[in-house]
Tab-separated table of C-alpha atoms and ligand atoms in Angstrom:
chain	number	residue	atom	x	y	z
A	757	UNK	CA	24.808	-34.496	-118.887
A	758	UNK	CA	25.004	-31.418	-116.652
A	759	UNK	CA	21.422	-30.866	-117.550
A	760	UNK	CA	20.761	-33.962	-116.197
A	761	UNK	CA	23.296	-33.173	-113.723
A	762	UNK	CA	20.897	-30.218	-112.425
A	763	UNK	CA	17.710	-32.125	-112.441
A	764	UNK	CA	18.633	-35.053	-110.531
A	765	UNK	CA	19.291	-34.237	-106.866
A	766	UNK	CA	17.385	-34.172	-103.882
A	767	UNK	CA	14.345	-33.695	-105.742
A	768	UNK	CA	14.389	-36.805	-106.370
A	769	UNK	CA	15.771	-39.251	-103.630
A	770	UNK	CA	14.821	-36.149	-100.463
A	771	UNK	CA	11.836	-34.830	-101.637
A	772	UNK	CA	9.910	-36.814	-104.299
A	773	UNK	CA	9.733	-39.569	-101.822
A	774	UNK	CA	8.396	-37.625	-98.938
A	775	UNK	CA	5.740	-35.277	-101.224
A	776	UNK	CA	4.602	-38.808	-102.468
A	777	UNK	CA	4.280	-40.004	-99.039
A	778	UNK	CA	2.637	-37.243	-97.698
A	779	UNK	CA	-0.170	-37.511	-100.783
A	780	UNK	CA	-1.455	-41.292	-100.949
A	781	UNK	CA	1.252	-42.713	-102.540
A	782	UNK	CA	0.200	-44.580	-105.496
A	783	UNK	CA	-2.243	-41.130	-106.133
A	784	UNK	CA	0.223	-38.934	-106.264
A	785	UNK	CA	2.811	-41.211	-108.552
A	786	UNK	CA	0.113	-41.360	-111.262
A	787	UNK	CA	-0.484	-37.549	-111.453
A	788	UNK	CA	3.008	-36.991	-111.293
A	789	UNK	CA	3.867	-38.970	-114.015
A	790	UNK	CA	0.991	-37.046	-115.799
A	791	UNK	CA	2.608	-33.930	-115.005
A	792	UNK	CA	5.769	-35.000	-116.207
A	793	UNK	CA	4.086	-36.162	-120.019
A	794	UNK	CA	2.424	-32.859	-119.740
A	795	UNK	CA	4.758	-30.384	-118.981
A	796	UNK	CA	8.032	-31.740	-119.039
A	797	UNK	CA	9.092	-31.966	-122.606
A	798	UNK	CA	7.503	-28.853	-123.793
A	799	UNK	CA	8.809	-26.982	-121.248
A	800	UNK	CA	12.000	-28.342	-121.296
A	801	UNK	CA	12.382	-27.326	-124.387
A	802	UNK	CA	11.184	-24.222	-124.110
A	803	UNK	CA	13.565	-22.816	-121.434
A	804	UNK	CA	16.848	-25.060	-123.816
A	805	UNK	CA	15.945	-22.960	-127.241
A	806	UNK	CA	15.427	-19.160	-125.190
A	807	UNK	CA	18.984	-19.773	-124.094
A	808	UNK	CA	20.450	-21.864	-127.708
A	809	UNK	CA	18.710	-18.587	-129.413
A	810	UNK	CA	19.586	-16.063	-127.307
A	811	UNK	CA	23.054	-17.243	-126.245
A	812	UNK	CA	22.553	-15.379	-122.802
A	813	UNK	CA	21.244	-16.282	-119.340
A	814	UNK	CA	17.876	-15.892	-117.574
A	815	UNK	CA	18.853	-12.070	-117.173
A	816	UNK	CA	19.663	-11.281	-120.728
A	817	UNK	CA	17.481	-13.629	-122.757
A	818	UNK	CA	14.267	-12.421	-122.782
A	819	UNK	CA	16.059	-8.826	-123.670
A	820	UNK	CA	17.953	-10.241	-126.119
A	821	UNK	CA	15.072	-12.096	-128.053
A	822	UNK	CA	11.999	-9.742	-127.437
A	823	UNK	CA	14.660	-6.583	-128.269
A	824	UNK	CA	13.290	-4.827	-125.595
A	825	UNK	CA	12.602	-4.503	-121.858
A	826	UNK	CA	8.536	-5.891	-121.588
A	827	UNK	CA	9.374	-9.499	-120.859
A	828	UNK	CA	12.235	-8.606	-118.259
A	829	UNK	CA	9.863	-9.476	-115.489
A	830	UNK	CA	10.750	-13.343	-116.003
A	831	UNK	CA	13.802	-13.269	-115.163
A	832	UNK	CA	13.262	-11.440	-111.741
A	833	UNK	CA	10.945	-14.221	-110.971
A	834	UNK	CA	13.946	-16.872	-112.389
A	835	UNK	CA	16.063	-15.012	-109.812
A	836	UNK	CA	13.752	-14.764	-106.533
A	837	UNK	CA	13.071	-18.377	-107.215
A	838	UNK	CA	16.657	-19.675	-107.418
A	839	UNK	CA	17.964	-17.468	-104.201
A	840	UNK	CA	14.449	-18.828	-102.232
A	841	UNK	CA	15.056	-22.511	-103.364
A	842	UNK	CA	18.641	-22.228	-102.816
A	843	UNK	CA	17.659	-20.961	-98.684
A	844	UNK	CA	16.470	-24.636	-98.005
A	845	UNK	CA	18.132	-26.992	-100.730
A	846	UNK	CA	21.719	-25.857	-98.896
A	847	UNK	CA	20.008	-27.057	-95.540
A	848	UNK	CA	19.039	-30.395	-97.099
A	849	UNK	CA	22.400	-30.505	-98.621
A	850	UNK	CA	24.372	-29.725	-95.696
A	851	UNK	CA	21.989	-33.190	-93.940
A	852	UNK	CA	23.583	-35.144	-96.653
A	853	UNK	CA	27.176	-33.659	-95.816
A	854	UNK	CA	26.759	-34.555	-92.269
A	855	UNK	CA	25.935	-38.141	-93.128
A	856	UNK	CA	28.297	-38.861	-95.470
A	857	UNK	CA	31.043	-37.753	-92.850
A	858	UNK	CA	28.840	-40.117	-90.586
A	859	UNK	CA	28.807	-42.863	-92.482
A	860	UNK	CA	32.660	-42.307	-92.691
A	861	UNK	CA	32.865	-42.850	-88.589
A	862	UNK	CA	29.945	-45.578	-88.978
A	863	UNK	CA	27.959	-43.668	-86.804
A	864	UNK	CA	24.552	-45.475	-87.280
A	865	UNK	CA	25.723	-48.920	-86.688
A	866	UNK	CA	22.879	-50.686	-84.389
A	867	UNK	CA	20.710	-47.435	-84.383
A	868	UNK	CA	16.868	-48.598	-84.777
A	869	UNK	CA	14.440	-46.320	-86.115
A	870	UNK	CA	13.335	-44.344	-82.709
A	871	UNK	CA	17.286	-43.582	-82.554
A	872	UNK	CA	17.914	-42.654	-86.210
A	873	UNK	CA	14.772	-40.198	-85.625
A	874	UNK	CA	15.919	-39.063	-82.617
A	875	UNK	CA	19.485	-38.565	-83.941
A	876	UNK	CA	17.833	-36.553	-86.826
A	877	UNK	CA	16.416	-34.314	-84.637
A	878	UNK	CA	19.663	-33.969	-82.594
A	879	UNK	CA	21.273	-33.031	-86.307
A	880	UNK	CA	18.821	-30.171	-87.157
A	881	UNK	CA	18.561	-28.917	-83.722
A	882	UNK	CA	22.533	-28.402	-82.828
A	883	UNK	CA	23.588	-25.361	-83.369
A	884	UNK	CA	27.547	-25.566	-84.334
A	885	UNK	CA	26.295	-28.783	-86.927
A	886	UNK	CA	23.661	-26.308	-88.448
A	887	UNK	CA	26.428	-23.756	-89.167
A	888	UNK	CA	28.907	-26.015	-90.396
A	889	UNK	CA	26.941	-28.430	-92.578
A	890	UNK	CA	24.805	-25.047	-93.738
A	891	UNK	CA	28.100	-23.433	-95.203
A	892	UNK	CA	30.029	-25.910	-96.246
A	893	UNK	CA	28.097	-26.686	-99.614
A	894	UNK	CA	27.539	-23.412	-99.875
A	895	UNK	CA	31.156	-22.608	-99.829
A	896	UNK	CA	32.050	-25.702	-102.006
A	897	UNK	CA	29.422	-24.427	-104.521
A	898	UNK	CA	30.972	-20.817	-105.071
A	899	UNK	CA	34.210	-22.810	-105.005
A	900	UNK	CA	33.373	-24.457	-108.602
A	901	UNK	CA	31.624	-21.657	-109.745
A	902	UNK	CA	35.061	-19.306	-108.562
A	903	UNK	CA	36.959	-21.473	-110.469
A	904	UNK	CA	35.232	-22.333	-113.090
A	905	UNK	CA	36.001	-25.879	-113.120
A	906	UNK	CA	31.819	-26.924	-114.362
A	907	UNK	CA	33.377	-28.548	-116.894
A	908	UNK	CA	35.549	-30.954	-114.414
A	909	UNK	CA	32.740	-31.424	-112.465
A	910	UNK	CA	30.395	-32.829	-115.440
A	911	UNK	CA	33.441	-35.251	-116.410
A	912	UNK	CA	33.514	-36.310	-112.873
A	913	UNK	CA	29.640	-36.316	-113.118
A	914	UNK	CA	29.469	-38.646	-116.131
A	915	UNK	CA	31.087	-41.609	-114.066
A	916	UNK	CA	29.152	-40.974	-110.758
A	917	UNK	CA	25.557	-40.571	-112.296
A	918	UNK	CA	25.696	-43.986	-113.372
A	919	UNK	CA	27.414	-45.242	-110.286
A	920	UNK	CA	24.473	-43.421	-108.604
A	921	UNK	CA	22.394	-45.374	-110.965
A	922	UNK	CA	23.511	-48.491	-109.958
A	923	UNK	CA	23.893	-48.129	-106.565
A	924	UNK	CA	20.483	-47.366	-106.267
A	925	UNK	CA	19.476	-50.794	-108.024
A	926	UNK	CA	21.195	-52.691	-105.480
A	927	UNK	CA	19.429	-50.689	-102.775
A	928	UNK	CA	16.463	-51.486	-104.164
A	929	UNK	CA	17.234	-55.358	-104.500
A	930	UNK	CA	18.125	-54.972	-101.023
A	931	UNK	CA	15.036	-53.663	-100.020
A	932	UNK	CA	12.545	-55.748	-101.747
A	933	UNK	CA	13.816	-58.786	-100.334
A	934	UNK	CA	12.514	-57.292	-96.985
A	935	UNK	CA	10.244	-58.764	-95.149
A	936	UNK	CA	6.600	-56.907	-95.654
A	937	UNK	CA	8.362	-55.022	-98.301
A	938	UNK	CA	5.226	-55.890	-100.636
A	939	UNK	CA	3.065	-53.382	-98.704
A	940	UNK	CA	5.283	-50.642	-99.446
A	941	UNK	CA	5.413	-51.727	-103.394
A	942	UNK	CA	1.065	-51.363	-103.091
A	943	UNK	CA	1.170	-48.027	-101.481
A	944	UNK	CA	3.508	-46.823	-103.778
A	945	UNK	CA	1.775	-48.434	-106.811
A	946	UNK	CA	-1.692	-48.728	-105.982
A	947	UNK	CA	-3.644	-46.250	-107.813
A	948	UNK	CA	-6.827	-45.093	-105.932
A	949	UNK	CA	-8.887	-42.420	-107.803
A	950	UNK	CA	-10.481	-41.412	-104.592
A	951	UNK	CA	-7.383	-40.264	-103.323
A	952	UNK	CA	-6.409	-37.723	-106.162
A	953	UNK	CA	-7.512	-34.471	-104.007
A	954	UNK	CA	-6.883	-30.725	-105.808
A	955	UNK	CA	-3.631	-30.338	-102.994
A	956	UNK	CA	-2.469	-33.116	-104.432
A	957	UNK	CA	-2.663	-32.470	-108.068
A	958	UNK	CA	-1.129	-28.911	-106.715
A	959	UNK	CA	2.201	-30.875	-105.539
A	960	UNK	CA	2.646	-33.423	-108.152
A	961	UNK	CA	2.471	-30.080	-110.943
A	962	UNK	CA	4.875	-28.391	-107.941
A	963	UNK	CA	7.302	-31.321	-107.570
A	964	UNK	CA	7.629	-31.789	-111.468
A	965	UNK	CA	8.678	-28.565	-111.844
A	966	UNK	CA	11.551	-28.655	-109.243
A	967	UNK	CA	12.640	-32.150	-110.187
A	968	UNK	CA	13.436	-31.102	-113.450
A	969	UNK	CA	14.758	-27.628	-112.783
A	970	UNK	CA	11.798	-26.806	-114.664
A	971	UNK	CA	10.738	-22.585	-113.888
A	972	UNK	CA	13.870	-20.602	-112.681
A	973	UNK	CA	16.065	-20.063	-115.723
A	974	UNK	CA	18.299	-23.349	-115.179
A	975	UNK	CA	17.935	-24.993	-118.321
A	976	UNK	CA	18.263	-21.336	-120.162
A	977	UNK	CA	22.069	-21.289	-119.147
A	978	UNK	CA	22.593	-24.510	-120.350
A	979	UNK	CA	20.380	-24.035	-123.189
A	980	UNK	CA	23.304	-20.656	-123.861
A	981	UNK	CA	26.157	-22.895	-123.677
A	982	UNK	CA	24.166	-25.581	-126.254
A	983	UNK	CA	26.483	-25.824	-129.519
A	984	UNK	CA	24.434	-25.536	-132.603
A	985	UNK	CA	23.858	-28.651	-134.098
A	986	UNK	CA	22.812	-30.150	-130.235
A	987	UNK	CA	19.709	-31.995	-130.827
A	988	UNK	CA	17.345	-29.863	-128.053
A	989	UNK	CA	14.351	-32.427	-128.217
A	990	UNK	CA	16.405	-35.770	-127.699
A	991	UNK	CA	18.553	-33.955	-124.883
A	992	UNK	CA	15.552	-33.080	-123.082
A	993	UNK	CA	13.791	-36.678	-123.580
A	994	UNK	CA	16.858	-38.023	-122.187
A	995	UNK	CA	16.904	-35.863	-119.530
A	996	UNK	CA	12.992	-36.762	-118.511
A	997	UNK	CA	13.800	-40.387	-118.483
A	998	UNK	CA	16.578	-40.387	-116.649
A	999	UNK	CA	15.124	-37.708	-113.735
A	1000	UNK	CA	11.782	-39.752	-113.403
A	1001	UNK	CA	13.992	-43.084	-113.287
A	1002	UNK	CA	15.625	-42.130	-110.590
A	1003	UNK	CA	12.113	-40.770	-108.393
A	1004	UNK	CA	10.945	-44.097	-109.145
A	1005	UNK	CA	13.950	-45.714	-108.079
A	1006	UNK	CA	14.055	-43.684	-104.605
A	1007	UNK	CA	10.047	-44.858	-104.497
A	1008	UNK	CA	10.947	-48.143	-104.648
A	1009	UNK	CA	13.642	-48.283	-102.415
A	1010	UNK	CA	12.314	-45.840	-99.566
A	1011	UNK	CA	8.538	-47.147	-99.254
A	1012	UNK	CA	8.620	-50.608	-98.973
A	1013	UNK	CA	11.685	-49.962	-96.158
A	1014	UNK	CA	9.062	-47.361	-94.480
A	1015	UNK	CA	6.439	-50.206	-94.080
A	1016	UNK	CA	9.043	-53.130	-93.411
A	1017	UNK	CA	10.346	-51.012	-90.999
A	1018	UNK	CA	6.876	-50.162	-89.559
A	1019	UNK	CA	7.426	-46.401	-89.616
A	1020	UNK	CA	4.991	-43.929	-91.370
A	1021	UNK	CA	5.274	-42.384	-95.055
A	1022	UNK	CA	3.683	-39.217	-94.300
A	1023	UNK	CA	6.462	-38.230	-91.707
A	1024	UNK	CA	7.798	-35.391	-93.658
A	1025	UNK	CA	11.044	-33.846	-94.924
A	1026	UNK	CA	12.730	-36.385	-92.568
A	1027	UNK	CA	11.603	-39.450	-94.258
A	1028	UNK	CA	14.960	-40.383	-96.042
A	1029	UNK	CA	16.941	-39.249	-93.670
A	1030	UNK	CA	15.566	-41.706	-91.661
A	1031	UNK	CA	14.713	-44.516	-93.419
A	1032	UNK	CA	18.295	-44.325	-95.410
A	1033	UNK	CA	20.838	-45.130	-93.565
A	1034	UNK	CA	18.264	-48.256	-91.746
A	1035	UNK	CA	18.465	-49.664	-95.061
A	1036	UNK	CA	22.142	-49.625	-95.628
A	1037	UNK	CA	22.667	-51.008	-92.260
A	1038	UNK	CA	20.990	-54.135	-94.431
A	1039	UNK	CA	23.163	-54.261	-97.307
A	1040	UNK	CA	26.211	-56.142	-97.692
A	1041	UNK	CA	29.537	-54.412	-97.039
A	1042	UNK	CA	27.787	-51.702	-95.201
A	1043	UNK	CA	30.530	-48.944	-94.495
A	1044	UNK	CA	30.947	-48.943	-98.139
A	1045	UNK	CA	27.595	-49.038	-99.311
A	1046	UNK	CA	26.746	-45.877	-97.147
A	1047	UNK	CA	29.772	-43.902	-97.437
A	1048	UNK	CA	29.702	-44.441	-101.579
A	1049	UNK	CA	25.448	-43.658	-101.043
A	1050	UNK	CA	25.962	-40.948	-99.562
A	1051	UNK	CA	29.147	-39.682	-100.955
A	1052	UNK	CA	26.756	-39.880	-104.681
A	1053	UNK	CA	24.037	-38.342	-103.038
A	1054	UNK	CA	25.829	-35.372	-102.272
A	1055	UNK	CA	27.513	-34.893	-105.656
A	1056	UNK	CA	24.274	-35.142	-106.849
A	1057	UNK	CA	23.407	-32.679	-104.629
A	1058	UNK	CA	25.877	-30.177	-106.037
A	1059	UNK	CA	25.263	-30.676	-109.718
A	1060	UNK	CA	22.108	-29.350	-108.875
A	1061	UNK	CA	23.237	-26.388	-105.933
A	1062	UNK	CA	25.551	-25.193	-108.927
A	1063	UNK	CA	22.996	-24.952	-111.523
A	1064	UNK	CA	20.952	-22.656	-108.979
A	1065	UNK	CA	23.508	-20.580	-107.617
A	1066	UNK	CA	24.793	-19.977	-111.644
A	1067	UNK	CA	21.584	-18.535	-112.208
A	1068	UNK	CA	22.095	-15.780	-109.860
A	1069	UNK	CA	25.819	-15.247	-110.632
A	1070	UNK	CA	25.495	-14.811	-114.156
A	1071	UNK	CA	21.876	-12.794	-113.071
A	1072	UNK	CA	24.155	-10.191	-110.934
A	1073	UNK	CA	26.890	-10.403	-113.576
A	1074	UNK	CA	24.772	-9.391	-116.399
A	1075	UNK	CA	22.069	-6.928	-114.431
A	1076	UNK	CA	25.270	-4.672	-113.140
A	1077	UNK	CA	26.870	-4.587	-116.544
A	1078	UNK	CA	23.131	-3.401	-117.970
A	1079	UNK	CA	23.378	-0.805	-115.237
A	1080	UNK	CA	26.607	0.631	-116.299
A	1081	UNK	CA	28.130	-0.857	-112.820
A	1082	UNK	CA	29.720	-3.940	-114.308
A	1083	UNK	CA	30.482	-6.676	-111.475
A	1084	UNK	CA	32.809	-9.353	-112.622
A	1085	UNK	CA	32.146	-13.001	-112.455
A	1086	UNK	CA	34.322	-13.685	-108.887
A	1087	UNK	CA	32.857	-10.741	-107.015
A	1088	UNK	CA	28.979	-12.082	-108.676
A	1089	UNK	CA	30.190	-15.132	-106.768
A	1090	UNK	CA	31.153	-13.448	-103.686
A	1091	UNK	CA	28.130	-11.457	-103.523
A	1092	UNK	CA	25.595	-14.166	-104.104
A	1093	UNK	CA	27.407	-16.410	-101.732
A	1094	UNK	CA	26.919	-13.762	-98.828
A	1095	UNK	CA	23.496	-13.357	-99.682
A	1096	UNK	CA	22.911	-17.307	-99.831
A	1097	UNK	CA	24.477	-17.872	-96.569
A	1098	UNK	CA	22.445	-15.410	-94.523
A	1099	UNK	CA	19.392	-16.795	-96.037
A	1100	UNK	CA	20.690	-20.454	-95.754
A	1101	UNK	CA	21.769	-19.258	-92.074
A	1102	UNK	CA	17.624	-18.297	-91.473
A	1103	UNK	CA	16.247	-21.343	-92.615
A	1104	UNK	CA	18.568	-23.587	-90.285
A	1105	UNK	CA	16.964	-22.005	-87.271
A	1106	UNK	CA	13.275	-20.721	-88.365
A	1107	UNK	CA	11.392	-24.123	-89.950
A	1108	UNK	CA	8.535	-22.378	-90.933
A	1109	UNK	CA	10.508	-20.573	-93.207
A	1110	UNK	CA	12.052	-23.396	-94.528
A	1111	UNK	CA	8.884	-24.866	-95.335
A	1112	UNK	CA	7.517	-22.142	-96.723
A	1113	UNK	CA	10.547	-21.328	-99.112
A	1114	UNK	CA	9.582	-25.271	-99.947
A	1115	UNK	CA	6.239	-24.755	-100.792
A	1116	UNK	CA	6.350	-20.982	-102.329
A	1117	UNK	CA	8.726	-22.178	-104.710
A	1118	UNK	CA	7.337	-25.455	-106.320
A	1119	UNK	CA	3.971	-24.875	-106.185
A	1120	UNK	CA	4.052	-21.037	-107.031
A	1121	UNK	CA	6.758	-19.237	-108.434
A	1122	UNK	CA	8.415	-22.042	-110.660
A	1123	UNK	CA	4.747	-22.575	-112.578
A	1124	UNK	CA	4.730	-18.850	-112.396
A	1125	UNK	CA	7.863	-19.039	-114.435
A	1126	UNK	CA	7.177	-21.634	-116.391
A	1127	UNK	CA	3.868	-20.384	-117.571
A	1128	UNK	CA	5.249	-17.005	-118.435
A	1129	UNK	CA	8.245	-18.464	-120.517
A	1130	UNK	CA	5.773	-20.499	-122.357
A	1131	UNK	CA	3.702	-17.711	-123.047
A	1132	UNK	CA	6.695	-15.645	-124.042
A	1133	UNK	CA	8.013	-18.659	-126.791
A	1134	UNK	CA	4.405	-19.665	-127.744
A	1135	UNK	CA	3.082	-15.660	-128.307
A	1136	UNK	CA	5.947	-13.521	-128.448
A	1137	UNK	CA	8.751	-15.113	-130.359
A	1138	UNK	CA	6.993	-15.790	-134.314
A	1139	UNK	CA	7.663	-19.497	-134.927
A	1140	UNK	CA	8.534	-19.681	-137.938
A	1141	UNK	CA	11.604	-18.283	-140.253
A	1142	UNK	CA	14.616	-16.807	-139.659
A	1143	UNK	CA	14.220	-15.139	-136.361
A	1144	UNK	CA	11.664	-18.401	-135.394
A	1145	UNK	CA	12.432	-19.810	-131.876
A	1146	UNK	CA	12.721	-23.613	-133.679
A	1147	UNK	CA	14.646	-22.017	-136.615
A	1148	UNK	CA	17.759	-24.213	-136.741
A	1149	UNK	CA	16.401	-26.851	-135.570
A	1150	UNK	CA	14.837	-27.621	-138.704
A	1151	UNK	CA	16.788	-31.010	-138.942
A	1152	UNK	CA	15.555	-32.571	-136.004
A	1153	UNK	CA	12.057	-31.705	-135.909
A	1154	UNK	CA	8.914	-32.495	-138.302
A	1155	UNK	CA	6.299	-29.787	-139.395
A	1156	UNK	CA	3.339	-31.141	-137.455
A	1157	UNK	CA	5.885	-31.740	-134.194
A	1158	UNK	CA	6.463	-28.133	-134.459
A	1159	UNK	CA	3.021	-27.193	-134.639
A	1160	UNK	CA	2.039	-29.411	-131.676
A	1161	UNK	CA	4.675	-27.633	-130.051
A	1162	UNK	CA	4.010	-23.893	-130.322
A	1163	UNK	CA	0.098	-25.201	-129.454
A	1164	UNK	CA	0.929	-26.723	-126.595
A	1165	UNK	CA	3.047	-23.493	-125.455
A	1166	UNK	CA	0.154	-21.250	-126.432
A	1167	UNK	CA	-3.011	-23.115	-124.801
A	1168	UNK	CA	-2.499	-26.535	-123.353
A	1169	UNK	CA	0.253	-26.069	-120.582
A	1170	UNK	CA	-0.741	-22.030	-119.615
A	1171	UNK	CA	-4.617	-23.636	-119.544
A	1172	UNK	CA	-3.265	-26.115	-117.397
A	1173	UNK	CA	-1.397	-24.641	-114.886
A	1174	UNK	CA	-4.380	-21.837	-114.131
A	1175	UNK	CA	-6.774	-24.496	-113.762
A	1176	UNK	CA	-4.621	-26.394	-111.604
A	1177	UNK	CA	-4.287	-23.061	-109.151
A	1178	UNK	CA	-7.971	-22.500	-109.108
A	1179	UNK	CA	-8.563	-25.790	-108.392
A	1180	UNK	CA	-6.297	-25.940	-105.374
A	1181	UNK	CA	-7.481	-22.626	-104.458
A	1182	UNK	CA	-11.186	-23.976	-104.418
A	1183	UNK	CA	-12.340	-21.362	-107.382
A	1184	UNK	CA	-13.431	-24.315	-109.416
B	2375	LIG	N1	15.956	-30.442	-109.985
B	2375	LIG	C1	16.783	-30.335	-108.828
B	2375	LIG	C2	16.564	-31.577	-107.961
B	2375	LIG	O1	15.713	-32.374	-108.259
B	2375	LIG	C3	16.533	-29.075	-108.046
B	2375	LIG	C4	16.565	-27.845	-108.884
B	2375	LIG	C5	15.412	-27.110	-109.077
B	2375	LIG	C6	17.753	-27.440	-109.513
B	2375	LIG	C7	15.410	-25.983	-109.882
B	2375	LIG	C8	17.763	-26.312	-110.319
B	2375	LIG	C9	16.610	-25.599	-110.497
B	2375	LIG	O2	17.203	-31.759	-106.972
C-alpha cells in the first residue's frame, strides 16, 4: 500500500492528463501503456529486491550488495533526481492545497472557464499564495517524516485510496453524461499511428517512469522495509494496475470535460486545474464532492511528497554516517527541508525552471536511473544462489520467469531506453 501510496499522485490525475493532451491523445495512451508492459514490472522489481536484499536505502544499497564503492554513482543520480522532482511536485502540491481550502469557502461557484483560467493565473502569480501554499506541504511532509508516523499515514492511506478510487468513478459518470463528452472519449481513445512522433514516445517512456516512482531510489526504501516472505512480483503487479487505473480514470474524466467544455487539451500544466473544479461544479452535492476531491487529491499528493523527500533523508542520514560525520534522522529532516524550500521557493517564481526540473527529470535522469539499476541487477549481482538477487524468492517465482527476468534487465529494457534517446535526439 505505501508503494502504491508513492506512485499514485499527481502523476497521475496533474500530469498524465496534460502530457497526454499535449501528445495526440489516443497516441500517446497506447505508447504509454506500452511503456508501462515494458518497463514497469521489471523495473519495479528491480529497484523492490536491491532494497529486500540489501536492507538499506538508495545510498547504502548498491554499497552494500556490490561490496564496494563502483556502483555508488546511482544513488547520486537517485538523489539529484528526488531533490529536482521534489522543486516542482511541492509547487503542484501547494495548487492542490490552495484549492482544497477553496473548495472549503466554495470559491468557484458560477466561475466559467475564462474565470477559472484567469483565477489560475491569479493563484500562480500572487506572491504571499506562492509562499504559503509552496511551504506548507513542504512543512507537513518533514512533519511525518519528523515524527515518524509513515506508518499512520499508510493506515489512513488504506481507507482514502479507495475513497479516491471511487470518487473518481462518480466523476467520471458525471462527466460522460456531458453533453459532447463523446469527443473527448475519441481523442483520448482513438489510436492514430501517424501521430506517434519520437517526442512523444520520449514522454510516454518519461511519464511511466515518474508515475510509478520508477528511477530515483523510491521503491528501494520500501523494497528495505519489505519483510521476507513479501511476495515482490504480485506487490509490484498490484501496484501497476492500480497506478495505470487511476491515469485512465483521470483520462476519462478530464478529456471529455475539456471538449464538452470547449477548452483545449494541449493547454499545459494548467489543464486540471482548470478543468477540475468546472466539473465538480456539475456533480451533485457539490461543496462536498470538491472539498472530499480535493481533500484525496492532496493526500495523495503526500504519499507520494514523502516517498521523495525519504529518499534524501535517509540519503543524508546514511552519506554523513559513511563520512564519519553522522547526522541523525531529525536534523536529515531539517536539512533537506531547508534545501527543498529554497529550491521549491525558485520554482514558484522562475517557470522555466519549473519546467525544466519537469522535463530533466522524467525524460532524463529517472531512465538514467533506471537503466543503470537494471544494468547493476541484470550484470553485476550473479542471479543465481545464495548471494543471487531472486534468491529467496524462490517460492514465488518459476525458473523460466527468472530467466526472462535477468534477460530483460540485461538487454531488452537498457536496449530500449538508448534507442528511445537516440530516437528523440534524431541519431536514428
Ligand atoms: N509517482 C508519483 C506520482 O505519480 C511521483 C513520484 C515520482 C514519487 C518518483 C516518487 C518518486 O505522483
Amino acid at each position: 500500500m505505501a508503494a502504491a501510496g508513492s506512485a499514485v499522485g499527481l502523476g497521475n490525475i496533474w500530469k498524465f492528463p496534460y502530457i497526454a493532451g499535449e501528445n495526440g491523445g489516443g497516441a500517446f495512451l497506447v505508447v504509454y501503456l506500452v511503456c508501462v508492459l515494458l518497463f514497469g514490472l521489471p523495473l519495479i522489481m528491480t529497484e523492490f529486491l536491491i532494497g529486500k536484499r540489501s536492507g538499506k536505502s538508495a545510498y547504502g544499497a548498491f554499497h552494500a550488495l556490490n561490496g564496494n564503492n563502483r556502483w555508488q554513482w546511482l544513488s547520486w543520480v537517485c538523489m539529484t533526481t528526488a531533490f529536482l522532482i521534489m522543486g516542482f511536485y511541492f509547487v503542484v502540491t501547494g495548487w492542490c492545497f490552495n484549492y482544497l481550502v477553496e473548495a472549503c469557502m466554495n470559491v468557484f461557484k458560477g466561475m466559467d472557464m475564462q474565470a477559472l483560467t484567469s483565477h489560475f493565473k491569479e493563484i500562480t502569480t500572487n506572491t504571499p499564495r506562492m509562499i504559503v501554499f509552496g511551504v506548507l506541504p513542504v512543512v507537513l511532509t518533514a512533519c511525518v517524516l519528523w515524527f515518524d508516523v509513515n506508518k499512520g499515514i499508510e493506515r489512513l492511506s488504506k481507507i482514502l485510496m479507495p475513497l479516491l478510487l471511487v470518487m473518481m468513478f462518480l466523476m467520471a459518470g458525471r462527466v460522460l453524461m456531458l453533453d459532447n463528452s463523446n469527443i473527448g472519449m475519441q481523442f483520448f481513445f482513438r489510436f492514430d499511428f501517424s501521430q506517434i512522433t519520437p517526442r512523444v514516445v520520449l514522454e510516454a517512456m518519461g511519464q511511466c517512469f515518474f508515475s510509478l516512482s520508477i528511477g530515483m531510489g523510491a521503491l528501494i526504501t520500501y523494497g528495505a522495509y519489505m519483510p521476507k516472505t513479501q511476495n515482490v512480483t504480485r506487490t509490484s503487479i498490484e501496484v501497476i494496475i492500480l497506478d495505470t487505473l487511476v491515469a485512465l480514470l483521470a483520462g476519462v474524466i478530464i478529456f471529455p470535460a475539456v471538449f464538452a467544455f470547449g477548452f483545449n487539451p494541449a493547454e499545459g500544466p494548467q489543464l486540471v486545474f482548470v478543468v477540475l473544479p468546472a466539473i465538480l461544479e456539475q456533480m451533485s452535492f457539490t461543496w462536498l464532492s470538491s472539498v472530499l476531491f480535493f481533500g484525496l487529491l492532496c493526500i495523495a499528493a503526500l504519499t507520494s511528497t514523502i516517498s521523495l523527500m525519504e529518499v534524501a533523508v535517509a540519503f543524508l542520514c546514511d552519506a554523513s554516517a559513511a563520512h564519519n560525520h553522522p547526522l541523525d534522522r531529525r536534523k536529515s529532516v531539517l536539512i533537506t527541508s531547508a534545501l527543498v524550500i529554497a529550491l521549491v521557493l525558485v520554482c514558484e517564481f522562475w517557470q522555466p525552471l519549473f519546467d525544466s526540473f519537469d522535463n530533466i527529470t522524467a525524460c532524463i535522469l529517472l531512465p538514467l536511473g533506471a537503466m543503470g539499476m537494471a544494468l547493476f541487477v541484470g550484470w553485476r549481482l550473479p542471479n543465481n544462489g545464495q548471494k543471487g538477487v531472486l534468491h529467496g524468492e524462490k517460492t514465488h517465482i518459476k525458473r523460466w520467469a527468472r530467466k526472462t527476468f535477468i534477460f530483460v534487465l540485461r538487454f531488452i529494457v537498457p536496449a530500449a531506453i538508448i534507442i528511445i534517446f537516440l530516437n528523440s535526439l534524431g541519431v536514428i
